[in-house]
Short mmCIF file of C-alpha atoms and ligand atoms in Angstrom, two decimals:
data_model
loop_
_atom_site.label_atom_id
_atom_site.label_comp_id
_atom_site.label_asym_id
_atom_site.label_seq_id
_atom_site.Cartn_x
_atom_site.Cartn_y
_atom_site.Cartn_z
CA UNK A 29 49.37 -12.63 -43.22
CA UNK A 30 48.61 -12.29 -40.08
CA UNK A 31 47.11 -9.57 -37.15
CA UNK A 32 45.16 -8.95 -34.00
CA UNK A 33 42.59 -6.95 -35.58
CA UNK A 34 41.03 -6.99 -39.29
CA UNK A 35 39.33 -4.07 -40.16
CA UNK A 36 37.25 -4.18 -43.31
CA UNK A 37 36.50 -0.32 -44.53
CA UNK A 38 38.54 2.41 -44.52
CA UNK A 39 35.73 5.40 -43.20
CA UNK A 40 35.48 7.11 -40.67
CA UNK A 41 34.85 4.07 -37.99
CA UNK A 42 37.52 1.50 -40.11
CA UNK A 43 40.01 4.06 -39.73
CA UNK A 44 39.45 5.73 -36.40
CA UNK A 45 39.47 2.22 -35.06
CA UNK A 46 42.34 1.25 -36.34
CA UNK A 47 44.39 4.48 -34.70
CA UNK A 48 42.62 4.02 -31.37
CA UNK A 49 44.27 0.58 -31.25
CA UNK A 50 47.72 1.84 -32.51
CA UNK A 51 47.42 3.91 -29.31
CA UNK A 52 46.89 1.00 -27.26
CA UNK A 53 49.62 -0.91 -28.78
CA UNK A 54 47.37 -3.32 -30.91
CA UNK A 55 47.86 -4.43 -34.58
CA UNK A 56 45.25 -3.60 -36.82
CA UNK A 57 45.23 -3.99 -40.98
CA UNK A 58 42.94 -1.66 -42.58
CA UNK A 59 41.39 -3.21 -46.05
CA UNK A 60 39.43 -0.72 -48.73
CA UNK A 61 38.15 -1.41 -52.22
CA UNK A 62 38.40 1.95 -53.52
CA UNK A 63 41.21 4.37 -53.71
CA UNK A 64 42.77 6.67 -51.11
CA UNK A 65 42.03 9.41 -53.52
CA UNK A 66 38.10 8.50 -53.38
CA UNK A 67 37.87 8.14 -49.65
CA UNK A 68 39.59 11.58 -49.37
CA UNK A 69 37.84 13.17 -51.87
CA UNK A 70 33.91 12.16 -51.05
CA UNK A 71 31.28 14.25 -49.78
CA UNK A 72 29.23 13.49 -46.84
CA UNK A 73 28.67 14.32 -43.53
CA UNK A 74 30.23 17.85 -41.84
CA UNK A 75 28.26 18.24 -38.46
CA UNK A 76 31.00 16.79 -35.43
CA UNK A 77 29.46 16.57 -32.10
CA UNK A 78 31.48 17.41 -28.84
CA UNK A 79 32.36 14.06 -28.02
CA UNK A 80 33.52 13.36 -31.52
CA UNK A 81 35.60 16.48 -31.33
CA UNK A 82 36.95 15.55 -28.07
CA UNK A 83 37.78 11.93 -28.96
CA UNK A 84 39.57 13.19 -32.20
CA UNK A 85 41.38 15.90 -29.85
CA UNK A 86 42.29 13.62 -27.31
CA UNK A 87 43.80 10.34 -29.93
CA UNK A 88 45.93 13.38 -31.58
CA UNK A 89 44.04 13.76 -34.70
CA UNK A 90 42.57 17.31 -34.07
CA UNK A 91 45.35 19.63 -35.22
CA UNK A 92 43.84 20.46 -38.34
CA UNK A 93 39.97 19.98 -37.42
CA UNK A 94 40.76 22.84 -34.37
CA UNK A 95 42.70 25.11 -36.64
CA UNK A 96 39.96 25.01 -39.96
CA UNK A 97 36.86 23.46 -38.16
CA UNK A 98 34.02 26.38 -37.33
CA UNK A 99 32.32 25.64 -33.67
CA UNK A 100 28.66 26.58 -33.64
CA UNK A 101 27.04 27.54 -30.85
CA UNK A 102 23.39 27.55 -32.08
CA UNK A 103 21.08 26.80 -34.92
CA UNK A 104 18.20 28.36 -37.06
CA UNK A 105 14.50 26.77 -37.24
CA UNK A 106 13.30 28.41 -39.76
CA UNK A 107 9.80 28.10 -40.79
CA UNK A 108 6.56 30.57 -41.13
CA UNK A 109 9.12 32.93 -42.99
CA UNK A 110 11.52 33.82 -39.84
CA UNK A 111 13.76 32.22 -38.15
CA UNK A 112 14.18 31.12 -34.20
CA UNK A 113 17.44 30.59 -32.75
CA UNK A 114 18.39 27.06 -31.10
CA UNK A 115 21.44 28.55 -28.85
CA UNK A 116 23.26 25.05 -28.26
CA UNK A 117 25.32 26.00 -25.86
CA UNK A 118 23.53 27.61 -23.27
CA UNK A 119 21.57 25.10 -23.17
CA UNK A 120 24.03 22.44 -22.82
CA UNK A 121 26.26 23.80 -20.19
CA UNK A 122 28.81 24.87 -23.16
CA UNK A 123 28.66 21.97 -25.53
CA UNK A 124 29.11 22.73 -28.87
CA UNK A 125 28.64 21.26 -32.80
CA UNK A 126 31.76 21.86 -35.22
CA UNK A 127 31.39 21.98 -38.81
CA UNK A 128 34.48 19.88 -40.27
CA UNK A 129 33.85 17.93 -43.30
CA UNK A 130 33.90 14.18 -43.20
CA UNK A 131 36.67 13.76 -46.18
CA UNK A 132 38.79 15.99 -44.03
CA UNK A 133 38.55 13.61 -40.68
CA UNK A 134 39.07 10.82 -43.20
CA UNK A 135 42.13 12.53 -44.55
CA UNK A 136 43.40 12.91 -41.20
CA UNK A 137 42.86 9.77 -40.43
CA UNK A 138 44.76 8.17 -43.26
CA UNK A 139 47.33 10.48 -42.53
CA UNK A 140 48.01 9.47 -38.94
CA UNK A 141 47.61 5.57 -40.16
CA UNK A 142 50.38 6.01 -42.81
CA UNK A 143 52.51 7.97 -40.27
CA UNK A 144 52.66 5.53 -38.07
CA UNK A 145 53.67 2.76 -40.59
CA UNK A 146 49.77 1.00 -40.06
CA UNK A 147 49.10 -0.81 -43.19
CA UNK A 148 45.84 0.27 -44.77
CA UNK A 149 45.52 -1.61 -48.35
CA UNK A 150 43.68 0.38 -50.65
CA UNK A 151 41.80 -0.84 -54.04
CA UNK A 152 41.08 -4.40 -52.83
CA UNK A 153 38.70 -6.56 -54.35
CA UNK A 154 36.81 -9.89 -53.86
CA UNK A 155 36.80 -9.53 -50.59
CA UNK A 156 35.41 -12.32 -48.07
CA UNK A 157 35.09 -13.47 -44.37
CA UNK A 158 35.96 -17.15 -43.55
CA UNK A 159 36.26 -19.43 -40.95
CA UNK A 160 33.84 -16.82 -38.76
CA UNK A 161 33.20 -19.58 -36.04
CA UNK A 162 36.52 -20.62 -35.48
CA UNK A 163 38.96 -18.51 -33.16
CA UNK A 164 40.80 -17.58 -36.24
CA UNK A 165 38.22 -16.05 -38.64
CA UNK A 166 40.33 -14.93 -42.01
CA UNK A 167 39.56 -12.24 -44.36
CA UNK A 168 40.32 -13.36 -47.87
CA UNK A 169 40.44 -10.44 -50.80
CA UNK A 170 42.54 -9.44 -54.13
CA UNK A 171 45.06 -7.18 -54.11
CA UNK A 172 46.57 -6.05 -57.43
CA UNK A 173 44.90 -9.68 -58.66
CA UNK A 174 46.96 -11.76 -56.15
CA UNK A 175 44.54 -13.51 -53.77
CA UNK A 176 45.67 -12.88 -50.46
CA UNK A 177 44.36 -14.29 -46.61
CA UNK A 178 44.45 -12.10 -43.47
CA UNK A 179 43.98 -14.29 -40.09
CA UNK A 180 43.03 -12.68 -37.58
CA UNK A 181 42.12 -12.89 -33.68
CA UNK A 182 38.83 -10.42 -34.30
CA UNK A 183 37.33 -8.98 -37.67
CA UNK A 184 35.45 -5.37 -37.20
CA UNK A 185 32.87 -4.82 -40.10
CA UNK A 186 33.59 -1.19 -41.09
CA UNK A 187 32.51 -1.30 -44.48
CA UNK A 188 29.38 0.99 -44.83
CA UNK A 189 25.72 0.19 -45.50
CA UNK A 190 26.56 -1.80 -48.85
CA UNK A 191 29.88 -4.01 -47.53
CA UNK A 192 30.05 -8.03 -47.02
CA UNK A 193 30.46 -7.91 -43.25
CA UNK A 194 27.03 -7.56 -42.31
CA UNK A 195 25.85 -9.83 -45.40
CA UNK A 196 28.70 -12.70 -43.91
CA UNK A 197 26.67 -13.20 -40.75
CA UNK A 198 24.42 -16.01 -41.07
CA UNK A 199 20.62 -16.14 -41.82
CA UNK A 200 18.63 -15.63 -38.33
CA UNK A 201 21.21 -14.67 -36.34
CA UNK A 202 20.75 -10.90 -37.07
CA UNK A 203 17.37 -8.96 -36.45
CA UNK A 204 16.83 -5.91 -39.06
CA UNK A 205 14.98 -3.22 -37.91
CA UNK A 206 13.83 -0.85 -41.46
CA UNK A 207 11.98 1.67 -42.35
CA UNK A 208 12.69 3.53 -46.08
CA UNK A 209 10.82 7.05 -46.11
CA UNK A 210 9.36 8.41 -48.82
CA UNK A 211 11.81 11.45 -48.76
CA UNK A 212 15.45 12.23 -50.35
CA UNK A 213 17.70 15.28 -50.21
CA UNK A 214 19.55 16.79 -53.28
CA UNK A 215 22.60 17.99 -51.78
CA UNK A 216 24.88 20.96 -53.67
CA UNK A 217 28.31 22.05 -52.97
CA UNK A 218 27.98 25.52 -53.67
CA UNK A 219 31.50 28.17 -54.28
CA UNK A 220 30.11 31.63 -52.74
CA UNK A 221 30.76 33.28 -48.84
CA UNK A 222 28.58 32.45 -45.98
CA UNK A 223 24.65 33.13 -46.41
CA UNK A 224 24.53 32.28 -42.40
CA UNK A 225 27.28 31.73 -39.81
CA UNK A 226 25.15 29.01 -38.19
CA UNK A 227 23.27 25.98 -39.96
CA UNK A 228 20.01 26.45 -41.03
CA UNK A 229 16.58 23.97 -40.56
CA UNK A 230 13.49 25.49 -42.93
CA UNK A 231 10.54 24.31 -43.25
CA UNK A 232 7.85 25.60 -45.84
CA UNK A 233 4.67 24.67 -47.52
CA UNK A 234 6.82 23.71 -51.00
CA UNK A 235 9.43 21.30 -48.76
CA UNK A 236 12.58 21.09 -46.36
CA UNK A 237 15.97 23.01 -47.27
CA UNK A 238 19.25 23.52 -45.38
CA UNK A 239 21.56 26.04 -45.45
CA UNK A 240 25.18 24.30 -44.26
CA UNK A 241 28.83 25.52 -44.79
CA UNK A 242 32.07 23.77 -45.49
CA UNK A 243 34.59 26.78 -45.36
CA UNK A 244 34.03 30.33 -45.75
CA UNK A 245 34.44 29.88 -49.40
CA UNK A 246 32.64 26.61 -49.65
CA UNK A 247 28.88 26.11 -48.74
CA UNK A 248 26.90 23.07 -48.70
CA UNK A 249 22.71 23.43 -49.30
CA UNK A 250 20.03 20.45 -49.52
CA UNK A 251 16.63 20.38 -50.28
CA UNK A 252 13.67 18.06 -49.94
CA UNK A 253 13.57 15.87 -53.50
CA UNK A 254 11.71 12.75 -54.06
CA UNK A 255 13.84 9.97 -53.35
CA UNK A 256 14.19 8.59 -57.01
CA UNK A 257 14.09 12.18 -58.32
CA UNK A 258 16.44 12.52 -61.81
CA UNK A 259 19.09 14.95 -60.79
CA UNK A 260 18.67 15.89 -64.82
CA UNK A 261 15.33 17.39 -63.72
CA UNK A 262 17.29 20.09 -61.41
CA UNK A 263 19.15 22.61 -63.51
CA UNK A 264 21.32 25.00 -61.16
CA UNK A 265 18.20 27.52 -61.61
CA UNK A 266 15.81 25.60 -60.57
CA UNK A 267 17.65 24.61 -57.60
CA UNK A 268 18.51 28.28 -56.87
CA UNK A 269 14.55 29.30 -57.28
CA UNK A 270 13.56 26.50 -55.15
CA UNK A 271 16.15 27.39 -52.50
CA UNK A 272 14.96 31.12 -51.99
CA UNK A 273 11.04 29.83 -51.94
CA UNK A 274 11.91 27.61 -49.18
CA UNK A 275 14.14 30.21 -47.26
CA UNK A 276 12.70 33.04 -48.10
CA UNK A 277 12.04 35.47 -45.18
CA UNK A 278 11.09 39.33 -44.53
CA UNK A 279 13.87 39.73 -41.96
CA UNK A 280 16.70 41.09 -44.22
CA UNK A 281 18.67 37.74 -44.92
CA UNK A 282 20.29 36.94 -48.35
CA UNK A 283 21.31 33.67 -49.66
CA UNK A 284 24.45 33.75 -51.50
CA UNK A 285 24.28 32.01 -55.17
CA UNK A 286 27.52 31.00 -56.60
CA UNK A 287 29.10 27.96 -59.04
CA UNK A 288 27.50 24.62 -58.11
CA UNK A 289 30.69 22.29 -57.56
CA UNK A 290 28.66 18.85 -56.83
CA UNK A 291 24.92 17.62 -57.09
CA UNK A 292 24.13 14.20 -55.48
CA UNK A 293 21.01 12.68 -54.45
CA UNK A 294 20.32 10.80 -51.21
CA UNK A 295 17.31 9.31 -50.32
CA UNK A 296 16.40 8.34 -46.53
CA UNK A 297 16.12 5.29 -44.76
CA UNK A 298 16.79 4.34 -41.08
CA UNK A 299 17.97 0.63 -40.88
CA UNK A 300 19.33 -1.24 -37.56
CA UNK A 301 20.82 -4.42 -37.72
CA UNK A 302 20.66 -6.27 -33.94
CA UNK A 303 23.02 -7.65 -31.95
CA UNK A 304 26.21 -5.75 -33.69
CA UNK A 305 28.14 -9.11 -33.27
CA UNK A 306 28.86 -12.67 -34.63
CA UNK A 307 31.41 -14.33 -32.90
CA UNK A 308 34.30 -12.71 -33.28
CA UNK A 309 33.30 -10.41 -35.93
CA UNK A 310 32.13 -6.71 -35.06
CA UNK A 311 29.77 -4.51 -36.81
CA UNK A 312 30.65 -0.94 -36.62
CA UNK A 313 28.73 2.45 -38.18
CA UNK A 314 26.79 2.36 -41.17
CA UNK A 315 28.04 -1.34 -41.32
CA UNK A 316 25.27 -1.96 -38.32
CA UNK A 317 23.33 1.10 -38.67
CA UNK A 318 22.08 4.22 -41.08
CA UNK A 319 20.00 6.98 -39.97
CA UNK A 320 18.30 9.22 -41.90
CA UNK A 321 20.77 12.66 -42.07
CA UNK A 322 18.52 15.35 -40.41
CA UNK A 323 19.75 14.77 -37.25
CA UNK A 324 23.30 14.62 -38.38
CA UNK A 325 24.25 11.17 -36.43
CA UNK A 326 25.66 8.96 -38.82
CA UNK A 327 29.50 10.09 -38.46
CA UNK A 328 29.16 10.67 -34.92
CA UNK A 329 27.58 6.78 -34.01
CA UNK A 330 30.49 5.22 -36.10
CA UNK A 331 33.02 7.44 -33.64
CA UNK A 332 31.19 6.49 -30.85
CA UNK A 333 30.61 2.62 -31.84
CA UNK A 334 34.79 2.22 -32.12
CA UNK A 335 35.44 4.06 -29.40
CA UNK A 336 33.12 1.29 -27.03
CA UNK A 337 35.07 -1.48 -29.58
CA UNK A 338 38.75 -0.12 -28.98
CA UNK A 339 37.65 0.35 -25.86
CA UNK A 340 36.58 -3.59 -24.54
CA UNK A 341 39.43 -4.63 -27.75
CA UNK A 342 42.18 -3.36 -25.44
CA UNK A 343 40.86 -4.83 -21.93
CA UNK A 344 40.31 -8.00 -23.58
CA UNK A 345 44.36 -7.74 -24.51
CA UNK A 346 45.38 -6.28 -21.29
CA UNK A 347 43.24 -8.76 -19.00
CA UNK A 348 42.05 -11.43 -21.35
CA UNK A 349 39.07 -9.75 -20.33
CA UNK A 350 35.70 -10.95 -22.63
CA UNK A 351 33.03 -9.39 -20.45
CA UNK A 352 33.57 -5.52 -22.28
CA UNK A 353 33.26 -7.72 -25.62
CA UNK A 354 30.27 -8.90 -24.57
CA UNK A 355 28.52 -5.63 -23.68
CA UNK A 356 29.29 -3.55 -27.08
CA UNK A 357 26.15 -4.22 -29.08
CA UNK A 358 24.11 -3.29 -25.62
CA UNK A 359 26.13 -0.48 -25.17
CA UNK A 360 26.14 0.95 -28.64
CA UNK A 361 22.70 -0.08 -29.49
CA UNK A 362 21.01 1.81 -27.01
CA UNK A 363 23.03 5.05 -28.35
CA UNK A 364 21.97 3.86 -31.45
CA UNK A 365 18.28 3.49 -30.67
CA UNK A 366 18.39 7.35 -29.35
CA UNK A 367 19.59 8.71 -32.53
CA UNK A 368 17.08 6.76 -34.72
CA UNK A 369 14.62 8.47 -32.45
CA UNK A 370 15.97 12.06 -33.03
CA UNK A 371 16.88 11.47 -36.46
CA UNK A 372 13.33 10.11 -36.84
CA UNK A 373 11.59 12.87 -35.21
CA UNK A 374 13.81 15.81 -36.81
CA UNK A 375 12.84 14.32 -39.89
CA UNK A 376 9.26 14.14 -39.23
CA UNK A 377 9.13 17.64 -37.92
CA UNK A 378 10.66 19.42 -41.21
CA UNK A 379 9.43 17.61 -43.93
CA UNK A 380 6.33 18.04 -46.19
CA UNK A 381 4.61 15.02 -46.58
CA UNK A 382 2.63 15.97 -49.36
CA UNK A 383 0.81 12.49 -49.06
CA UNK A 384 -0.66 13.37 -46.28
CA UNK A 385 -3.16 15.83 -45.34
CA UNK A 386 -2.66 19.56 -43.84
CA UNK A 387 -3.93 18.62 -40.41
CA UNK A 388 -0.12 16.80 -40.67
CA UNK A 389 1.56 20.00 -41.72
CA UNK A 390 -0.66 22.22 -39.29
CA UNK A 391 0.86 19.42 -36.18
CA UNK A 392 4.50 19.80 -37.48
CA UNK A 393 4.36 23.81 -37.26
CA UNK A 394 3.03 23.85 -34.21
CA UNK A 395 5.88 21.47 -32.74
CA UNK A 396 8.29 23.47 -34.49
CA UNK A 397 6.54 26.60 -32.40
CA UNK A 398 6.78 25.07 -29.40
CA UNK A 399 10.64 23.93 -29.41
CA UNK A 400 11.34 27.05 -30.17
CA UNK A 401 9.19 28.95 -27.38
CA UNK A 402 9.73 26.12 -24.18
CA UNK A 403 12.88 26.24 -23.04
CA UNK A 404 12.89 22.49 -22.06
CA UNK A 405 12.08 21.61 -25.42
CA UNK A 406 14.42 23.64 -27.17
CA UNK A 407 16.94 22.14 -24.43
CA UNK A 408 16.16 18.54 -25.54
CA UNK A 409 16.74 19.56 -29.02
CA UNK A 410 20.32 20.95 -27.63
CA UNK A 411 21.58 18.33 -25.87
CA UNK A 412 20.77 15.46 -28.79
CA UNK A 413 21.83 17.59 -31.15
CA UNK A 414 25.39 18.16 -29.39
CA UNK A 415 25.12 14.79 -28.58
CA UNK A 416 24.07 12.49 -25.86
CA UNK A 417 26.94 11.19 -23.25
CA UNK A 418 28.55 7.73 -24.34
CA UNK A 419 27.00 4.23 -22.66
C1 FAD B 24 24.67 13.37 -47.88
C2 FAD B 24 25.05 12.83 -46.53
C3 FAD B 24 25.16 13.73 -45.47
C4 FAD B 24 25.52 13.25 -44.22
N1 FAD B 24 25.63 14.14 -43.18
C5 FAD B 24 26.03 13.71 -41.97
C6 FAD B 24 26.30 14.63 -40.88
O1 FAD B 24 26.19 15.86 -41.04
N2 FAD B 24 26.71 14.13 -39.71
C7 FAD B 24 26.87 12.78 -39.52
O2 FAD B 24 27.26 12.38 -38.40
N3 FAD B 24 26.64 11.87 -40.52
C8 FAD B 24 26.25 12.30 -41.74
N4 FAD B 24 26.09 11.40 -42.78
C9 FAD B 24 26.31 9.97 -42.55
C10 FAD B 24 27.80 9.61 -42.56
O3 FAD B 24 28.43 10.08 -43.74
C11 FAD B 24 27.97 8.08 -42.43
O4 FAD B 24 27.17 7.64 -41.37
C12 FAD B 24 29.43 7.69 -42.17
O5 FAD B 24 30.18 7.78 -43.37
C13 FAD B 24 29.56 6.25 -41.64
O6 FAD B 24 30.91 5.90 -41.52
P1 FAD B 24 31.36 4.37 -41.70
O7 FAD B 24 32.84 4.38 -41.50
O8 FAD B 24 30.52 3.52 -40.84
O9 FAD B 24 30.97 3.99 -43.19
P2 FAD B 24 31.47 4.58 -44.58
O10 FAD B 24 31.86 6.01 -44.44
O11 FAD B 24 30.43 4.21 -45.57
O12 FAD B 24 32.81 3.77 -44.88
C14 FAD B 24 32.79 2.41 -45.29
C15 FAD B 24 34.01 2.14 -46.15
O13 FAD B 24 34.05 0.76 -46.46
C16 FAD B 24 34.40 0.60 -47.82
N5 FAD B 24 33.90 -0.71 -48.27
C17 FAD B 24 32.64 -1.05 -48.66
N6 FAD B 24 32.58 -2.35 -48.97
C18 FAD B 24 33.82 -2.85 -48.76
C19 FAD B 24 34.39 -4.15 -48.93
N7 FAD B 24 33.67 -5.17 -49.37
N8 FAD B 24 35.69 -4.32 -48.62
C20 FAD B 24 36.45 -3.27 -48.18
N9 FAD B 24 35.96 -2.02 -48.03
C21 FAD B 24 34.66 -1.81 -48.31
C22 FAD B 24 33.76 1.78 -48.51
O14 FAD B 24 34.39 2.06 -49.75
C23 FAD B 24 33.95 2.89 -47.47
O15 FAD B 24 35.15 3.61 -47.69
C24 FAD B 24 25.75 11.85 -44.03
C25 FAD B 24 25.62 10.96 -45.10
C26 FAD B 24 25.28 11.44 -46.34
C27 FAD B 24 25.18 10.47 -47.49
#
């Protein structure tokens, strides 16, 4: 088998790669070790920035994500008991967030890739890069227990935080940047209406929550946990008592209780791998880089890594063109330094560290009180959160 571009992963960045260079008339294979039914059925990430919504727009893969997504204008900071509005927009000449769940880009995304007769090969196994320094490097993997070899002329790494890409590069040749936090988030999907038409940040004395929706039926909460916390400890009502602690305010708001659908557990950890090449294979999203969710980045730096890739992929087709090829780990990587710096610092601002002493807590409310009384810093908040402009 052969094809221009082999694309190990089929999430977000696997997938929207491989329809950005459909669009540009270049030959991608998509390969995935677990199921189309898992990719479209996992829960993560919901909050699009503009540009992701524009670039998803723009390639023709928006239809749904404009008719069901929910654009927010603003957010809540909620701490001291009441809450201070963010308003997003205004301060951002317009930009917006929308709240679209991953799994439904992803099914999208599939859906355009299947459409358009792009092979995506789900429920691989073994997989395995070869031959990365010649100009042929071959991805070798099992499909239905046949073993099978993909040349190609480039190989993007799309596979996630866990896949082989990153792990294929040889020893030295990659610096990793790490830090693992002593924090995690137990995340619920909750079946009950609305408790707030725009997302909510709280911090309290007892930890972090977060008050997110999926669909008007469909709500998604998190709260602070200890990272290797038993999600047998958390019975729904303890979840539900520690929810209205942490949210609780005297301004006349109610948070909706309903069936819990989903529990997970997620614990935090920022992690840069540098440069986001080898030759001619290309790291891409959580294959390169994972930030911790607070700042809601992770989606929205895979979308912007593939878009830089397609990007220099198709002059280096259309021109034979390496210099764009060249530049993508600079380009991305100083995107991707940003958001480890805003994921850092919204992380840092509304979490207890419970290690640490009160002076610590007593610094993060008052920076919470002043982005949400200076203009300027509440418009620094905006236009991260939104998201920054691409190079
Ligand atoms: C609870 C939670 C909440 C989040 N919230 C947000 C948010 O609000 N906004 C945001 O922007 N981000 C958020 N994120 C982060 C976001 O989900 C990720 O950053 C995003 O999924 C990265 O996309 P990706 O395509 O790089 O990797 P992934 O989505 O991890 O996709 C990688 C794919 O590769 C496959 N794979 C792995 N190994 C192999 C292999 N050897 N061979 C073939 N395939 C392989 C995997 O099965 C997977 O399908 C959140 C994450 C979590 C966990």
């Amino acid at each position: 088998m052969r094809t221009q571009v082999g694309i190990v992963g089929a999430g977000p960045a696997g997938l929207l790669l491989s329809h950005l260079l459909h669009l540009r008339g270049i030959d991608s294979v998509v390969l995935e070790i677990r199921s189309r039914k898992e990719i479209e059925g996992t829960i993560r990430a919901g909050v699009l920035e503009q540009g992701t919504v524009d670039l998803l727009i723009e390639s023709g893969v928006g239809g749904r994500l404009q008719r069901e997504g929910s654009v927010h204008h603003g957010i809540e900071l909620r701490f001291g008991g009441r809450g201070h509005r963010i308003p997003l927009s205004e301060l951002t000449g317009g930009r917006a967030i929308t709240l679209y769940p991953q799994h439904e880009v992803i099914k999208d995304l599939v859906g355009a890739r299947l459409e358009a007769n792009g092979p995506i090969f789900f429920e691989v196994a073994d997989v395995g890069l070869v031959d990365l320094t010649s100009s042929t490097p071959k991805i070798r993997f099992r499909k239905d227990g046949e073993l099978k070899e993909l040349a190609c002329d480039f190989i993007a790494g799309c596979d996630g935080g866990q896949g082989v890409c990153r792990a294929s590069i040889p020893e030295g040749v990659l610096t990793p940047f790490e830090r693992v936090h002593p924090l995690g988030w137990l995340g619920i999907l909750v079946q009950a209406p609305r408790s707030s038409e725009e997302l909510i940040y709280a911090l309290h004395d007892r930890g972090f929550a977060l008050v997110s929706t999926r669909s008007p039926e469909i709500q998604r909460l998190y709260l602070q946990c200890d990272p290797n916390e038993d999600i047998d400890n958390w019975p729904d009502g303890r979840i539900w008592e520690e929810l209205h602690a942490r949210l609780a305010t005297d301004e006349g708001w109610t948070l909706h209780e309903g069936a819990i659908l989903d529990k997970v557990v997620v614990a935090m950890h920022s992690f840069v791998a540098e440069p986001m090449r080898y030759k001619r294979l290309f790291l891409a999203g959580d294959a390169a880089h994972i930030v911790p969710p607070t700042g809601a980045k992770g989606l929205n730096l895979a979308v912007a890594d593939v878009r830089v890739l397609a990007g220099a992929l198709a002059d280096f087709y259309a021109s034979g063109r390496t210099g764009p090829l060249d530049e993508y780990s600079e380009i991305c990587l100083r995107r991707v330094w940003k958001a480890q710096r805003f994921s850092w610092w919204m992380t840092s601002m509304l979490h207890r560290f419970h290690e640490e002493d009160r002076f610590r807590y007593q610094m993060q409310i008052a920076e919470l009180d002043y982005v949400t009384s200076s203009r300027a810093a509440a418009t620094s908040l905006a236009e991260n959160y939104v998201g920054l402009p691409i190079g």
